[in-house]
Short mmCIF file of C-alpha atoms in Angstrom, two decimals:
data_model
loop_
_atom_site.label_atom_id
_atom_site.label_comp_id
_atom_site.label_asym_id
_atom_site.label_seq_id
_atom_site.Cartn_x
_atom_site.Cartn_y
_atom_site.Cartn_z
CA UNK A 22 -4.40 -125.08 5.93
CA UNK A 23 -4.00 -121.39 6.20
CA UNK A 24 -1.02 -120.06 8.17
CA UNK A 25 -0.41 -116.82 10.04
CA UNK A 26 1.55 -114.69 10.01
CA UNK A 27 2.35 -114.68 6.30
CA UNK A 28 4.89 -114.82 4.85
CA UNK A 29 7.82 -114.61 7.40
CA UNK A 30 7.16 -117.82 9.25
CA UNK A 31 7.43 -119.71 6.01
CA UNK A 32 10.58 -118.03 4.87
CA UNK A 33 12.20 -118.59 8.28
CA UNK A 34 10.97 -122.13 8.27
CA UNK A 35 12.78 -122.72 4.97
CA UNK A 36 15.95 -121.02 6.28
CA UNK A 37 15.91 -123.47 9.17
CA UNK A 38 15.95 -126.41 6.75
CA UNK A 39 18.42 -125.25 4.05
CA UNK A 40 20.97 -122.08 4.24
CA UNK A 41 11.19 -120.45 -9.08
CA UNK A 42 7.08 -118.52 -10.94
CA UNK A 43 4.41 -120.21 -9.48
CA UNK A 44 3.18 -121.13 -6.08
CA UNK A 45 6.23 -118.80 -6.75
CA UNK A 46 8.47 -121.62 -7.88
CA UNK A 47 7.88 -122.52 -4.30
CA UNK A 48 6.14 -125.82 -5.00
CA UNK A 49 4.46 -126.48 -1.67
CA UNK A 50 0.56 -126.16 -1.40
CA UNK A 51 -0.60 -125.02 2.00
CA UNK A 52 -1.70 -128.54 2.91
CA UNK A 53 1.99 -129.67 2.58
CA UNK A 54 3.19 -126.45 4.24
CA UNK A 55 1.04 -127.38 7.30
CA UNK A 56 2.58 -130.78 7.23
CA UNK A 57 5.99 -129.29 7.35
CA UNK A 58 5.00 -127.23 10.46
CA UNK A 59 4.17 -130.49 12.27
CA UNK A 60 7.19 -132.25 10.85
CA UNK A 61 9.38 -129.55 12.33
CA UNK A 62 7.62 -129.91 15.65
CA UNK A 63 8.28 -133.68 15.60
CA UNK A 64 11.89 -133.03 14.85
CA UNK A 65 12.26 -130.58 17.65
CA UNK A 66 10.83 -133.25 19.99
CA UNK A 67 13.23 -135.81 18.59
CA UNK A 68 16.10 -133.35 19.12
CA UNK A 69 15.05 -132.84 22.75
CA UNK A 70 15.09 -136.51 23.20
CA UNK A 71 18.53 -136.75 21.74
CA UNK A 72 19.74 -133.93 24.03
CA UNK A 73 18.25 -135.76 27.02
CA UNK A 74 19.98 -139.00 26.08
CA UNK A 75 23.25 -137.12 25.60
CA UNK A 76 22.78 -135.47 29.02
CA UNK A 77 22.07 -138.82 30.64
CA UNK A 78 25.09 -140.34 29.02
CA UNK A 79 27.25 -137.44 30.17
CA UNK A 80 25.85 -137.65 33.72
CA UNK A 81 26.77 -141.37 33.79
CA UNK A 82 30.28 -140.69 32.58
CA UNK A 83 30.59 -137.76 35.08
CA UNK A 84 29.55 -140.19 37.87
CA UNK A 85 32.18 -142.67 36.81
CA UNK A 86 34.83 -139.95 36.63
CA UNK A 87 33.92 -138.65 40.20
CA UNK A 88 34.01 -142.17 41.62
CA UNK A 89 37.28 -143.08 39.95
CA UNK A 90 38.82 -139.73 40.91
CA UNK A 91 38.22 -140.54 44.66
CA UNK A 92 39.60 -144.07 44.19
CA UNK A 93 42.79 -142.91 42.35
CA UNK A 94 43.32 -140.17 44.95
CA UNK A 95 43.39 -142.87 47.65
CA UNK A 96 45.35 -145.43 45.66
CA UNK A 97 48.12 -143.10 44.54
CA UNK A 98 48.75 -141.59 47.96
CA UNK A 99 50.53 -144.85 49.01
CA UNK A 100 50.14 -147.57 46.30
CA UNK A 101 51.89 -150.31 48.31
CA UNK A 102 49.68 -149.83 51.36
CA UNK A 103 46.59 -149.59 49.20
CA UNK A 104 47.39 -152.84 47.32
CA UNK A 105 48.35 -154.59 50.59
CA UNK A 106 44.64 -154.99 51.16
CA UNK A 107 43.52 -158.04 49.02
CA UNK A 108 40.05 -156.43 48.37
CA UNK A 109 41.67 -153.37 46.79
CA UNK A 110 43.92 -155.58 44.66
CA UNK A 111 40.85 -157.51 43.44
CA UNK A 112 38.86 -154.41 42.71
CA UNK A 113 41.69 -152.85 40.79
CA UNK A 114 41.85 -155.97 38.56
CA UNK A 115 38.11 -155.98 38.21
CA UNK A 116 37.94 -152.24 37.27
CA UNK A 117 40.62 -152.47 34.60
CA UNK A 118 39.40 -155.69 33.14
CA UNK A 119 35.60 -155.16 33.23
CA UNK A 120 34.48 -151.69 34.42
CA UNK A 121 36.75 -149.59 32.23
CA UNK A 122 35.46 -151.66 29.29
CA UNK A 123 31.94 -150.91 30.22
CA UNK A 124 32.87 -147.20 30.49
CA UNK A 125 34.39 -147.40 27.03
CA UNK A 126 31.18 -148.91 25.69
CA UNK A 127 29.11 -146.15 27.37
CA UNK A 128 31.30 -143.42 25.79
CA UNK A 129 31.08 -145.11 22.34
CA UNK A 130 27.19 -145.14 22.47
CA UNK A 131 25.77 -142.72 20.01
CA UNK A 132 22.37 -141.34 21.23
CA UNK A 133 22.04 -139.44 17.90
CA UNK A 134 21.04 -142.50 16.00
CA UNK A 135 17.28 -141.96 16.65
CA UNK A 136 17.42 -138.29 15.77
CA UNK A 137 19.47 -138.95 12.55
CA UNK A 138 17.00 -141.76 11.58
CA UNK A 139 14.09 -139.40 12.06
CA UNK A 140 15.79 -136.66 10.04
CA UNK A 141 16.49 -139.13 7.25
CA UNK A 142 12.82 -140.26 7.01
CA UNK A 143 11.56 -136.64 6.83
CA UNK A 144 14.24 -135.16 4.67
CA UNK A 145 12.64 -136.41 1.49
CA UNK A 146 9.71 -134.00 2.15
CA UNK A 147 11.90 -130.98 3.00
CA UNK A 148 11.87 -127.92 0.67
CA UNK A 149 15.03 -127.53 -1.41
CA UNK A 150 17.15 -124.48 -2.51
CA UNK A 151 14.65 -123.66 -5.29
CA UNK A 152 11.77 -123.65 -2.80
CA UNK A 153 13.67 -121.27 -0.47
CA UNK A 154 14.43 -119.10 -3.48
CA UNK A 155 10.73 -119.12 -4.45
CA UNK A 156 9.69 -118.10 -0.84
CA UNK A 157 12.12 -115.17 -0.97
CA UNK A 158 10.73 -114.09 -4.38
CA UNK A 159 7.24 -114.30 -2.95
CA UNK A 160 8.13 -111.81 -0.26
CA UNK A 161 9.47 -109.43 -2.98
CA UNK A 162 6.37 -109.92 -5.12
CA UNK A 163 4.16 -108.96 -2.07
CA UNK A 164 6.56 -106.04 -1.42
CA UNK A 165 6.06 -104.68 -4.93
CA UNK A 166 2.36 -105.29 -5.33
CA UNK A 167 1.34 -103.86 -1.94
CA UNK A 168 4.18 -101.24 -1.73
CA UNK A 169 5.52 -102.58 1.52
CA UNK A 170 9.03 -101.50 2.49
CA UNK A 171 11.68 -103.96 3.63
CA UNK A 172 11.61 -102.63 7.24
CA UNK A 173 7.86 -103.42 7.52
CA UNK A 174 8.56 -107.00 6.36
CA UNK A 175 11.53 -107.29 8.61
CA UNK A 176 9.47 -106.32 11.62
CA UNK A 177 6.46 -108.36 10.62
CA UNK A 178 4.24 -105.31 10.19
CA UNK A 179 1.75 -106.68 7.67
CA UNK A 180 -1.98 -105.65 7.39
CA UNK A 181 -4.12 -107.77 9.62
CA UNK A 182 -1.22 -109.63 11.16
CA UNK A 183 -0.80 -109.71 14.95
CA UNK A 184 1.95 -112.35 15.35
CA UNK A 185 5.60 -111.91 15.95
CA UNK A 186 7.59 -112.88 12.85
CA UNK A 187 10.76 -110.99 12.22
CA UNK A 188 13.59 -111.14 9.72
CA UNK A 189 17.11 -111.04 11.17
CA UNK A 190 20.12 -109.27 9.79
CA UNK A 191 21.14 -112.58 8.16
CA UNK A 192 17.63 -113.22 6.80
CA UNK A 193 17.65 -109.77 5.08
CA UNK A 194 21.11 -110.51 3.74
CA UNK A 195 20.01 -113.83 2.34
CA UNK A 196 16.95 -112.17 0.71
CA UNK A 197 19.19 -109.58 -0.89
CA UNK A 198 21.65 -112.30 -2.09
CA UNK A 199 18.73 -114.22 -3.66
CA UNK A 200 17.80 -111.14 -5.67
CA UNK A 201 21.46 -110.37 -6.49
CA UNK A 202 21.98 -113.90 -7.87
CA UNK A 203 19.03 -113.36 -10.12
CA UNK A 204 20.50 -109.99 -11.36
CA UNK A 205 17.51 -108.30 -9.56
CA UNK A 206 19.57 -105.40 -8.26
CA UNK A 207 16.47 -103.38 -7.32
CA UNK A 208 15.49 -105.83 -4.64
CA UNK A 209 19.07 -106.60 -3.73
CA UNK A 210 19.51 -102.94 -2.91
CA UNK A 211 16.42 -102.86 -0.67
CA UNK A 212 17.28 -106.01 1.35
CA UNK A 213 21.01 -105.34 1.63
CA UNK A 214 20.18 -101.89 2.87
CA UNK A 215 17.77 -103.35 5.44
CA UNK A 216 20.36 -105.85 6.57
CA UNK A 217 22.87 -102.98 6.97
CA UNK A 218 20.28 -100.83 8.84
CA UNK A 219 19.65 -103.57 11.41
CA UNK A 220 23.34 -104.28 11.68
CA UNK A 221 24.10 -100.66 12.39
CA UNK A 222 21.28 -100.68 15.07
CA UNK A 223 23.26 -103.29 16.92
CA UNK A 224 21.43 -106.43 16.08
CA UNK A 225 23.43 -109.76 16.35
CA UNK A 226 24.60 -111.19 13.04
CA UNK A 227 26.76 -113.85 11.50
CA UNK A 228 27.31 -112.22 8.14
CA UNK A 229 30.04 -109.55 8.08
CA UNK A 230 29.38 -105.92 7.37
CA UNK A 231 32.03 -106.09 4.61
CA UNK A 232 29.96 -108.71 2.77
CA UNK A 233 26.74 -106.59 3.08
CA UNK A 234 28.53 -103.48 1.79
CA UNK A 235 30.15 -105.40 -1.08
CA UNK A 236 26.78 -106.57 -2.42
CA UNK A 237 25.08 -103.33 -1.65
CA UNK A 238 27.63 -101.10 -3.28
CA UNK A 239 27.68 -103.07 -6.54
CA UNK A 240 23.88 -103.32 -6.72
CA UNK A 241 23.63 -99.52 -6.18
CA UNK A 242 26.09 -99.03 -9.01
CA UNK A 243 23.92 -101.30 -11.22
CA UNK A 244 20.93 -99.05 -10.39
CA UNK A 245 22.97 -96.19 -11.83
CA UNK A 246 23.75 -94.29 -8.58
CA UNK A 247 27.51 -93.84 -8.86
CA UNK A 248 28.02 -91.22 -6.04
CA UNK A 249 26.31 -93.57 -3.49
CA UNK A 250 28.13 -96.65 -4.89
CA UNK A 251 31.45 -94.73 -4.31
CA UNK A 252 30.47 -93.75 -0.82
CA UNK A 253 29.41 -97.35 0.11
CA UNK A 254 32.63 -98.75 -1.38
CA UNK A 255 34.67 -96.29 0.57
CA UNK A 256 33.00 -97.51 3.73
CA UNK A 257 33.87 -101.07 2.62
CA UNK A 258 37.54 -100.18 2.07
CA UNK A 259 37.65 -98.54 5.47
CA UNK A 260 36.44 -101.75 7.11
CA UNK A 261 38.64 -104.07 5.05
CA UNK A 262 41.42 -102.43 3.11
CA UNK A 263 42.59 -105.79 1.73
CA UNK A 264 39.17 -106.68 0.35
CA UNK A 265 39.65 -108.48 -3.00
CA UNK A 266 37.28 -106.35 -5.13
CA UNK A 267 36.76 -103.20 -3.13
CA UNK A 268 39.82 -101.27 -4.24
CA UNK A 269 39.38 -102.13 -7.90
CA UNK A 270 35.68 -101.29 -7.76
CA UNK A 271 36.35 -97.96 -6.19
CA UNK A 272 38.86 -96.90 -8.79
CA UNK A 273 36.43 -98.03 -11.56
CA UNK A 274 33.52 -96.16 -10.09
CA UNK A 275 35.49 -93.01 -9.56
CA UNK A 276 36.82 -93.14 -13.10
CA UNK A 277 33.23 -93.66 -14.44
CA UNK A 278 32.04 -90.67 -12.41
CA UNK A 279 34.87 -88.41 -13.57
CA UNK A 280 34.00 -89.30 -17.13
CA UNK A 281 30.38 -88.43 -16.62
CA UNK A 282 31.26 -85.08 -14.95
CA UNK A 283 33.45 -84.25 -17.95
CA UNK A 284 30.68 -85.07 -20.40
CA UNK A 285 28.33 -82.74 -18.41
CA UNK A 286 30.93 -80.06 -18.03
CA UNK A 287 30.94 -80.39 -14.29
CA UNK A 288 33.97 -80.24 -12.07
CA UNK A 289 32.63 -81.23 -8.79
CA UNK A 290 30.01 -83.90 -8.06
CA UNK A 291 27.44 -83.26 -5.35
CA UNK A 292 28.25 -85.56 -2.44
CA UNK A 293 26.06 -88.67 -2.10
CA UNK A 294 22.94 -88.13 -0.05
CA UNK A 295 23.07 -89.51 3.44
CA UNK A 296 19.39 -90.33 3.32
CA UNK A 297 18.97 -94.18 3.67
CA UNK A 298 17.86 -96.17 0.66
CA UNK A 299 14.21 -97.05 0.91
CA UNK A 300 11.19 -97.94 -1.20
CA UNK A 301 10.93 -95.25 -3.89
CA UNK A 302 14.59 -94.31 -3.84
CA UNK A 303 15.09 -96.13 -7.16
CA UNK A 304 12.59 -96.76 -9.83
CA UNK A 305 11.49 -100.32 -10.22
CA UNK A 306 12.61 -101.67 -13.65
CA UNK A 307 9.85 -102.25 -16.27
CA UNK A 308 9.10 -105.91 -17.11
CA UNK A 309 7.18 -107.95 -19.56
CA UNK A 310 3.68 -106.91 -18.29
CA UNK A 311 2.44 -103.68 -19.88
CA UNK A 312 -0.45 -103.10 -17.40
CA UNK A 313 1.72 -103.89 -14.30
CA UNK A 314 1.10 -100.61 -12.61
CA UNK A 315 -2.68 -100.72 -13.25
CA UNK A 316 -2.90 -104.34 -12.11
CA UNK A 317 -0.95 -103.87 -8.95
CA UNK A 318 -2.86 -100.61 -8.18
CA UNK A 319 -6.19 -102.44 -8.40
CA UNK A 320 -4.75 -105.08 -6.07
CA UNK A 321 -4.11 -102.36 -3.55
CA UNK A 322 -7.60 -101.00 -4.09
CA UNK A 323 -6.30 -98.05 -6.12
CA UNK A 324 -7.86 -97.06 -9.50
CA UNK A 325 -11.12 -98.93 -9.02
CA UNK A 326 -13.58 -97.23 -11.32
CA UNK A 327 -16.81 -97.87 -9.32
CA UNK A 328 -18.51 -94.48 -9.77
CA UNK A 329 -21.83 -93.45 -8.30
CA UNK A 330 -23.41 -93.60 -11.74
CA UNK A 331 -22.16 -97.19 -12.30
CA UNK A 332 -23.26 -98.30 -8.84
CA UNK A 333 -26.73 -97.01 -9.59
CA UNK A 334 -26.89 -99.55 -12.44
CA UNK A 335 -26.14 -102.44 -10.25
CA UNK A 336 -28.92 -104.56 -8.73
CA UNK A 337 -29.55 -107.69 -6.75
CA UNK A 338 -32.27 -110.16 -7.50
CA UNK A 339 -33.45 -113.74 -7.19
CA UNK A 340 -32.40 -115.91 -10.00
CA UNK A 341 -34.29 -119.13 -10.83
CA UNK A 342 -32.45 -120.02 -14.02
CA UNK A 343 -35.33 -119.30 -16.40
CA UNK A 344 -37.72 -121.26 -14.14
CA UNK A 345 -35.38 -124.23 -13.68
CA UNK A 346 -37.17 -126.83 -11.57
CA UNK A 347 -34.22 -127.17 -9.23
CA UNK A 348 -34.18 -123.38 -8.55
CA UNK A 349 -37.89 -122.60 -8.42
CA UNK A 350 -38.24 -123.30 -4.66
CA UNK A 351 -34.83 -122.04 -3.70
CA UNK A 352 -33.62 -119.46 -6.26
CA UNK A 353 -30.10 -118.13 -6.22
CA UNK A 354 -29.34 -114.70 -4.77
CA UNK A 355 -27.70 -112.88 -7.67
CA UNK A 356 -25.87 -109.57 -7.29
CA UNK A 357 -24.35 -107.44 -10.03
CA UNK A 358 -20.61 -106.78 -9.59
CA UNK A 359 -20.18 -104.85 -12.85
CA UNK A 360 -22.39 -103.53 -15.52
CA UNK A 361 -20.40 -103.86 -18.79
CA UNK A 362 -19.02 -106.42 -19.23
CA UNK A 363 -21.78 -107.92 -17.02
CA UNK A 364 -20.32 -109.76 -14.06
CA UNK A 365 -22.52 -111.28 -11.44
CA UNK A 366 -21.99 -112.83 -8.05
CA UNK A 367 -24.14 -115.66 -6.61
CA UNK A 368 -24.52 -116.05 -2.87
CA UNK A 369 -24.52 -119.43 -1.17
CA UNK A 370 -23.28 -121.03 -4.32
CA UNK A 371 -21.34 -123.66 -2.26
CA UNK A 372 -22.07 -124.92 1.22
CA UNK A 373 -19.31 -125.28 3.87
CA UNK A 374 -19.66 -129.10 3.68
CA UNK A 375 -19.37 -129.09 -0.06
CA UNK A 376 -16.30 -126.86 0.15
CA UNK A 377 -14.71 -129.19 2.70
CA UNK A 378 -15.47 -132.25 0.51
CA UNK A 379 -14.00 -130.63 -2.62
CA UNK A 380 -10.90 -129.60 -0.75
CA UNK A 381 -10.56 -133.16 0.72
CA UNK A 382 -10.75 -134.66 -2.75
CA UNK A 383 -8.32 -132.11 -4.22
CA UNK A 384 -5.58 -131.98 -1.60
CA UNK A 385 -3.85 -135.32 -2.42
CA UNK A 386 -3.49 -134.40 -6.02
CA UNK A 387 -2.62 -130.67 -5.90
CA UNK A 388 0.16 -129.99 -8.36
CA UNK A 389 1.81 -126.97 -9.93
CA UNK A 390 -0.92 -125.06 -11.80
CA UNK A 391 -0.74 -125.13 -15.58
CA UNK A 392 -1.95 -123.06 -18.46
CA UNK A 393 -2.53 -124.08 -22.06
CA UNK A 394 0.31 -123.25 -24.44
CA UNK A 395 -1.39 -121.17 -27.04
CA UNK A 396 0.75 -122.62 -29.90
CA UNK A 397 0.43 -126.23 -29.01
CA UNK A 398 -2.68 -126.52 -26.79
CA UNK A 399 -0.65 -128.55 -24.33
CA UNK A 400 -0.83 -127.79 -20.60
CA UNK A 401 2.40 -126.38 -19.33
CA UNK A 402 3.66 -124.44 -16.21
CA UNK A 403 4.12 -120.70 -16.47
CA UNK A 404 5.89 -118.18 -14.31
CA UNK A 405 2.93 -115.85 -14.34
CA UNK A 406 0.64 -118.40 -12.64
CA UNK A 407 1.53 -119.09 -9.05
CA UNK A 408 -0.69 -121.67 -7.47
CA UNK A 409 -1.42 -125.30 -7.02
CA UNK A 410 -4.38 -127.03 -8.77
CA UNK A 411 -6.17 -130.27 -9.22
CA UNK A 412 -8.84 -131.34 -11.66
CA UNK A 413 -12.00 -133.25 -10.35
CA UNK A 414 -14.42 -135.29 -12.48
CA UNK A 415 -18.18 -135.41 -11.76
CA UNK A 416 -18.07 -139.30 -11.46
CA UNK A 417 -15.60 -139.11 -8.59
CA UNK A 418 -18.10 -137.94 -5.97
CA UNK A 419 -21.78 -136.90 -5.81
CA UNK A 420 -20.72 -133.49 -4.52
CA UNK A 421 -18.73 -132.69 -7.70
CA UNK A 422 -21.68 -133.94 -9.87
CA UNK A 423 -24.03 -131.74 -7.73
CA UNK A 424 -21.77 -128.67 -8.18
CA UNK A 425 -21.55 -129.23 -11.93
CA UNK A 426 -25.26 -129.58 -12.19
CA UNK A 427 -25.83 -126.39 -10.16
CA UNK A 428 -23.52 -124.43 -12.46
CA UNK A 429 -25.53 -125.70 -15.43
CA UNK A 430 -28.80 -124.74 -13.72
CA UNK A 431 -27.64 -121.22 -12.81
CA UNK A 432 -25.98 -120.30 -16.09
CA UNK A 433 -28.40 -122.13 -18.44
CA UNK A 434 -25.31 -123.50 -20.28
CA UNK A 435 -24.46 -127.19 -20.71
CA UNK A 436 -21.40 -128.37 -18.68
CA UNK A 437 -21.13 -131.57 -20.70
CA UNK A 438 -18.55 -129.97 -22.90
CA UNK A 439 -16.96 -127.95 -20.09
CA UNK A 440 -13.59 -128.66 -18.65
CA UNK A 441 -13.33 -130.56 -15.39
CA UNK A 442 -13.78 -128.62 -12.22
CA UNK A 443 -10.38 -127.08 -11.46
CA UNK A 444 -9.46 -126.55 -7.83
CA UNK A 445 -6.80 -123.97 -7.21
CA UNK A 446 -4.92 -123.20 -3.97
CA UNK A 447 -3.15 -119.87 -3.73
CA UNK A 448 -0.74 -119.56 -0.86
CA UNK A 449 1.25 -116.50 0.28
CA UNK A 450 2.36 -114.70 -2.79
CA UNK A 451 0.13 -116.92 -4.90
CA UNK A 452 -1.14 -115.14 -8.01
CA UNK A 453 -2.25 -115.35 -11.58
CA UNK A 454 -1.07 -112.29 -13.57
CA UNK A 455 -3.37 -110.62 -16.19
CA UNK A 456 -4.53 -113.21 -18.70
CA UNK A 457 -7.43 -114.06 -20.91
CA UNK A 458 -9.51 -117.26 -20.23
CA UNK A 459 -10.41 -117.59 -23.95
CA UNK A 460 -7.99 -118.22 -26.84
CA UNK A 461 -7.33 -115.38 -29.26
CA UNK A 462 -7.19 -115.44 -33.12
CA UNK A 463 -3.42 -115.93 -32.94
CA UNK A 464 -3.94 -118.98 -30.70
CA UNK A 465 -6.16 -121.23 -32.87
CA UNK A 466 -4.91 -124.45 -31.39
CA UNK A 467 -5.21 -123.56 -27.72
CA UNK A 468 -8.25 -125.85 -27.14
CA UNK A 469 -7.97 -127.95 -30.23
CA UNK A 470 -7.27 -131.16 -28.33
CA UNK A 471 -10.53 -130.73 -26.41
CA UNK A 472 -12.65 -130.44 -29.53
CA UNK A 473 -15.17 -128.27 -27.81
CA UNK A 474 -14.50 -124.84 -29.13
CA UNK A 475 -13.41 -121.79 -27.22
CA UNK A 476 -14.10 -120.92 -23.53
CA UNK A 477 -17.40 -119.04 -23.71
CA UNK A 478 -17.80 -118.33 -19.99
CA UNK A 479 -16.07 -118.58 -16.57
CA UNK A 480 -17.76 -119.65 -13.37
CA UNK A 481 -15.50 -118.96 -10.39
CA UNK A 482 -16.32 -120.30 -6.94
CA UNK A 483 -14.64 -118.71 -3.95
CA UNK A 484 -14.06 -121.48 -1.35
CA UNK A 485 -12.35 -119.36 1.36
CA UNK A 486 -12.17 -115.87 2.69
CA UNK A 487 -8.87 -114.02 2.35
CA UNK A 488 -7.67 -111.61 5.04
CA UNK A 489 -5.59 -109.46 2.73
CA UNK A 490 -4.92 -109.47 -0.96
CA UNK A 491 -6.19 -112.14 -3.38
CA UNK A 492 -8.77 -110.11 -5.27
CA UNK A 493 -9.82 -110.79 -8.85
CA UNK A 494 -9.09 -107.64 -10.82
CA UNK A 495 -9.96 -106.54 -14.34
CA UNK A 496 -7.28 -103.89 -15.49
CA UNK A 497 -9.18 -102.96 -18.65
CA UNK A 498 -12.19 -101.39 -16.88
CA UNK A 499 -10.86 -101.04 -13.35
CA UNK A 500 -12.88 -103.62 -11.40
CA UNK A 501 -11.74 -105.46 -8.23
CA UNK A 502 -13.78 -108.40 -6.93
CA UNK A 503 -12.96 -109.69 -3.47
CA UNK A 504 -13.14 -113.36 -2.42
CA UNK A 505 -16.02 -114.31 -0.19
CA UNK A 506 -16.41 -117.89 0.92
CA UNK A 507 -19.29 -119.75 -0.56
CA UNK A 508 -19.95 -117.22 -3.34
CA UNK A 509 -19.28 -117.51 -7.05
CA UNK A 510 -18.78 -114.99 -9.87
CA UNK A 511 -19.74 -115.51 -13.44
CA UNK A 512 -19.02 -113.73 -16.77
CA UNK A 513 -18.99 -114.39 -20.48
CA UNK A 514 -15.60 -114.39 -22.21
CA UNK A 515 -17.08 -114.38 -25.75
CA UNK A 516 -19.69 -112.12 -27.36
CA UNK A 517 -22.64 -113.95 -28.92
CA UNK A 518 -20.84 -113.68 -32.34
CA UNK A 519 -18.03 -115.81 -30.87
CA UNK A 520 -15.54 -112.94 -30.88
CA UNK A 521 -13.50 -112.64 -27.67
CA UNK A 522 -14.40 -109.95 -25.14
CA UNK A 523 -10.89 -108.45 -24.62
CA UNK A 524 -12.20 -106.47 -21.67
CA UNK A 525 -12.34 -109.61 -19.57
CA UNK A 526 -8.57 -109.92 -19.25
CA UNK A 527 -8.27 -110.41 -15.54
CA UNK A 528 -5.82 -111.36 -12.75
CA UNK A 529 -5.67 -113.04 -9.36
CA UNK A 530 -3.84 -110.68 -7.02
CA UNK A 531 -1.09 -112.14 -4.77
CA UNK A 532 -2.33 -113.45 -1.43
CA UNK A 533 -0.88 -111.19 1.32
CA UNK A 534 -2.45 -112.66 4.43
CA UNK A 535 -4.27 -116.01 4.51
CA UNK A 536 -4.88 -118.55 1.88
CA UNK A 537 -7.20 -118.67 -1.12
CA UNK A 538 -9.20 -121.65 -2.40
CA UNK A 539 -11.11 -121.38 -5.66
CA UNK A 540 -12.86 -123.78 -8.04
CA UNK A 541 -13.05 -122.85 -11.78
CA UNK A 542 -15.51 -124.15 -14.32
CA UNK A 543 -14.62 -123.12 -17.82
CA UNK A 544 -17.67 -123.58 -20.11
CA UNK A 545 -16.93 -124.19 -23.87
CA UNK A 546 -18.90 -123.21 -26.96
CA UNK A 547 -19.89 -126.70 -28.15
CA UNK A 548 -23.40 -127.56 -26.97
CA UNK A 549 -24.49 -123.97 -26.39
CA UNK A 550 -25.89 -123.44 -29.87
CA UNK A 551 -29.55 -123.35 -28.66
CA UNK A 552 -28.78 -122.25 -25.09
CA UNK A 553 -26.95 -119.09 -26.14
CA UNK A 554 -27.60 -118.52 -29.81
CA UNK A 555 -25.21 -116.57 -31.97
CA UNK A 556 -25.66 -112.80 -32.39
CA UNK A 557 -25.92 -110.99 -35.69
CA UNK A 558 -23.01 -108.56 -35.14
CA UNK A 559 -19.42 -108.95 -34.32
CA UNK A 560 -19.73 -107.69 -30.76
CA UNK A 561 -23.38 -108.65 -30.07
#
């Protein structure tokens, strides 16, 4: 299900089929993505068969043409002598009456029928324009989170990747155009600049330099860099003096710059720098997420507050679930991941066979991941959660029942009132931005329909390793927990008083290389009254 390298093959794959956000509005789980790879292989084979059929047809027509060329050369040299022979007269009648009709039928044959039929069958599973847009946005998300410049992406230079996967001049242009159409001028500049850089280096391209400069100059203007916008527009006018917008834009930009200089009491503007635009030339615009920089820094491994003093307070131990009979002979290996709030990791929480069975059950029903609307309590999709998910009941398979029981044994909390086991599949760029698992006081109806109270705890199973990215991070206290197949992490979302622990706001970092499978068990308050009694203070 995982694919390598990420994400360029997928982007190029979509470009082949069609010339938003979570699984980044790119609504294909990795299982379906793998199917697309094999579908494309089948279509290539079908295309080869069509070419072979066309070549065979053309060879037959050529053979006819060569034979008839020899015959007509002989017959036209002296028609009367040629037709004096009765056999020649008969064969002429036969050719014109029968053989030319057969040749006509051969020429009218359409070997493309099989290929077109195969395309029609598979087209219903093809990604659409929104999926291509989502794939492009996924690259930009990875570019931002992991501070990767456009050239690194273009040349396929990603951490841990050793495959050839490049973006052409036209690919970079399409990336920039996707950003431009979303009024995302920051990324439009980066990708149009990369397209121009590769074009100037002599790479083959279909898109014209005038088109690239047109988008780039206006995007640079939108980023507030008038001198460079003027310089780029002048380059555009030099290439195409009759360009529909270039002349007007140039006059407008120059007028704006002149006005700015007057306001600053300057007579001459410093010439635009000749340094190429790159990551860091312009500041990335702020968005809706206040802790964006902290969150993305943790995803890169920056700002993790694991000090020596804190590390000295972390221990590992055997955990038997308060002498639970099912754990006495084989206790769980428990490791502290963080001291406060207390986060623990359990080793060997899932076996490989259990993981494969869970994935097998989940794959057919993977759908766009949802979150609960805090106002209505209804499950809905959200742009900040980018993954595919499925929900599995204990009654569906003994493995699910066994996993639920194990979670109950380990935590000492009942799972009878917990939510179903949720399976989530994060592909390239897949993420879940900072969020709380519990409902806050201003969201009283978030879990009202369940009737089981708030989410008291989270039990998160990692069902795959991830080559790069995909960490679970806690921006409030600077923790980063990395996926490790077969392990699980557990923490409480609520204090014993029932008050939410706002420190547990966490995020799933975008997957850079590989794929990430997890299963979540959200345990609710109802039924825990004697298993985790209330505390006496608000934050007990």
